[in-house]
């Protein structure tokens, strides 16, 4: 294993080498990393200046990755639970003891699909995230996991409309003359896109940010449209209305490359800007002006992000927005169109990596990860064994009250593979110490650019930490799985991710990244990967599923202003210096975020006697959560922002914002509705008194 660390380049410093890697985090940018290693220790981590998307720049979080890697609280040995669930009491055990005990428990399990793997994108690596683990659970016949927690509403919406997760090439945003940044805080969550947006701005482009929150990105755009959460489809339909009545349409593109134009036209004509203005809570004039800009500026580009699809109608909203560029023919130009995610362009050989054939005709049930709270409490369809890796569900899944109750079940056998003792690890029967990106092999695609990156280990694993793939290989051996695929080592798995003829592995090995060969303007002449080959305004496939075939405004489950008891709409977007719940335990980053915050508009604060800096109780029928209020110009009246996602145990009262969110699902994609959540806020006088005394 150690000679895997060898192929690196010498630096001008004595005893130092540089190792090329990739940022593993769930971020669209997938930066290329260069780690300087001296005497076996990582001493410097930088963005690779040779990789054009990274351009030598990392975000604040990952520029602290060595601090995270060398953190004194890294898990370094397997642990066995010695106290009640959730108490965090554990004793170190050997790997053999832990793996033998886990394998014995799995062998005892009569119905294999009462075993549930729970994983998400703690690392986006194809090897540590979706290879040996999947092989293992397929062979075992465990439940399948519907990995919906982030992006399925928008992703499936894109598939129904454009045919896949496909879109503009990110680099060409720099040439656009109008950019709509829609449901995205680029500066916080997609920094390397922001570079292109700024380049466009320098060339005279107009930037418009569409977001309920006045984010740091909104501050820097020419215009900010602060619509109410979950009203994006209404806005998009009103834009269509204006494109139609002013004839800012590309009739030739519509005729040749779209499906369902007449029906969409009829639908959009029901949405004059006045109607959308009332729904969105923004001035009609702002919608009219945006439509004019979008209809008359060429090239016009839209950068959506997943922030706008975490509401009941998230799928329909993403579909409505994705229809816009086909109406104006924006796709004809390489700097026109829309980008939400471009992962559909990567020809990953998932069958080779994940080996679904090992299911051998069995069709285990599927558990929707968004509803893990309910699933763990469902006694009719029990989950007996849960194996968690690359995720921190106790902190990040909605309606935590139920998630915690589920994880606290004494009869549930839980294994957690983790780098740190997270809220979830506290509920494990066995905690297995995981390697970091500096310590293991991996290969990466990206959802914000179209390069493949190779990650070589730069340093030896900390303590007894082992890679996820190693753990599942070892468990497979103990289960008696003899297929040769269970012997593939991590580096071999990297090579299996793509068929040899589709990417240049030599280039990956020598420079650390390689670019997919793609046309500049993928849909200039149509050719969408839909069944019809057209941009499907109307979707037969949705109709076949009993859904509306046309995009529509689907109001939130909990629309702003619809309840007297819970009058405020709460969204919980990322805090800039955390990545979901990762990095919350990194001291220098937590020092920037300080403590859990609720941004609230001055009027809403005054009406409740809440001063800036007061400790507040945020609550609804699902639960309550305490944090500090910031009376903030970033909040519009009626909407509060509970910035995410704190570790519960590092917050104020042992909970976090997901104590309040619901398990209801999106219209398309079975996704979570984190931002479709009504609350009430009050001063927490008890807490204030306690702090004062
Ligand atoms: N620093 C940092 N970067 C991250 C993450 C992080 O936690 N921290 N998370 C990563 C992950 S997991 C993902 S999925 C990606 C993308 O993750 P996203 O959560 O999409 O990230 P943002 O770009 O912050 O976009 C969210 C924005 O959408 C806004 N928003 C909320 N509700 C609505 C709505 O109804 N309509 C509209 N138009 N806007 C709305 C929020 O105010 C916020 O500014 O970012 C990744 N990058
Ligand atoms: N309220 C609210 N909730 C949200 C969101 C929101 O905006 N608001 N955003 C949602 C979104 S978009 C997402 S994507 C989810 C994200 O939720 P998760 O995917 O659970 O992401 P993280 O919270 O970052 O947890 C990832 C964990 O994986 C671990 N990890 C990293 N690398 C490895 C590895 O190689 N091996 C092992 N074994 N572990 C590793 C990290 O230490 C970390 O604890 O949260 C969702 N939850
Ligand atoms: S989190 Fe995103 S911006 Fe930061 S280094 Fe990783 S890929 Fe780049
Ligand atoms: Mo996400």
Coordinates of N, CA and C and ligand atoms in Angstrom, one line a residue, residues 22-33 54 57-63 188-192 579 583, ligand 3:
X22 N -7.7 15.6 -5.8 CA -9.0 16.2 -6.2 C -9.7 16.5 -4.9
X23 N -10.4 17.6 -4.8 CA -11.2 17.9 -3.7 C -12.4 16.9 -3.6
X24 N -12.6 16.2 -2.5 CA -13.7 15.2 -2.5 C -15.1 15.7 -2.2
X25 N -15.2 17.0 -1.8 CA -16.4 17.4 -1.2 C -17.6 17.6 -2.2
X26 N -18.8 17.7 -1.6 CA -20.0 17.8 -2.4 C -20.1 19.3 -2.8
X27 N -19.4 19.6 -3.8 CA -19.4 21.0 -4.2 C -19.2 20.9 -5.8
X28 N -19.9 21.8 -6.5 CA -19.8 21.7 -7.9 C -18.4 21.9 -8.5
X29 N -17.5 22.4 -7.8 CA -16.3 22.9 -8.4 C -15.2 21.8 -8.6
X30 N -15.3 20.7 -7.8 CA -14.3 19.6 -7.8 C -12.9 20.2 -8.2
X31 N -12.3 20.8 -7.3 CA -11.0 21.4 -7.6 C -9.9 20.4 -7.7
X32 N -8.9 20.7 -8.5 CA -7.6 19.9 -8.5 C -6.7 20.4 -7.4
X33 N -6.2 19.5 -6.6 CA -5.4 19.8 -5.5 C -3.9 19.4 -5.7
X54 N -9.8 25.2 -11.6 CA -9.3 25.5 -10.3 C -8.5 26.8 -10.2
X57 N -6.8 28.2 -7.1 CA -7.6 28.8 -6.0 C -8.4 27.8 -5.3
X58 N -8.4 27.8 -4.0 CA -9.3 26.9 -3.2 C -10.2 27.8 -2.4
X59 N -11.3 27.3 -1.9 CA -12.2 28.0 -1.0 C -11.5 28.0 0.4
X60 N -12.0 28.8 1.3 CA -11.5 28.9 2.6 C -11.5 27.6 3.3
X61 N -12.6 26.8 3.1 CA -12.8 25.6 3.8 C -11.7 24.6 3.5
X62 N -11.5 24.4 2.2 CA -10.5 23.3 1.9 C -9.1 23.8 1.9
X63 N -8.9 25.1 1.9 CA -7.5 25.6 2.2 C -7.1 25.2 3.6
X188 N -20.6 31.6 -2.1 CA -20.4 30.7 -1.0 C -20.3 29.2 -1.4
X189 N -21.0 28.8 -2.5 CA -21.1 27.4 -2.8 C -20.6 26.9 -4.2
X190 N -20.1 27.9 -4.9 CA -19.8 27.5 -6.3 C -18.8 28.6 -6.8
X191 N -17.7 28.8 -6.0 CA -16.8 29.9 -6.1 C -16.2 30.0 -7.5
X192 N -15.8 28.8 -8.0 CA -15.1 28.8 -9.3 C -16.0 29.2 -10.5
X579 N -19.4 22.8 4.9 CA -19.9 22.1 3.8 C -20.9 21.1 4.2
X583 N -16.8 20.1 8.4 CA -16.0 21.3 8.8 C -16.5 22.0 10.0
Ligands
LIG3 S1 -15.1 22.7 -1.6 FE1 -15.5 23.3 -3.7 S2 -14.4 25.3 -3.9 FE2 -13.7 24.3 -2.1 S3 -11.8 23.3 -2.8 FE3 -13.5 21.8 -2.8 S4 -14.2 21.9 -4.9 FE4 -13.0 23.7 -4.6

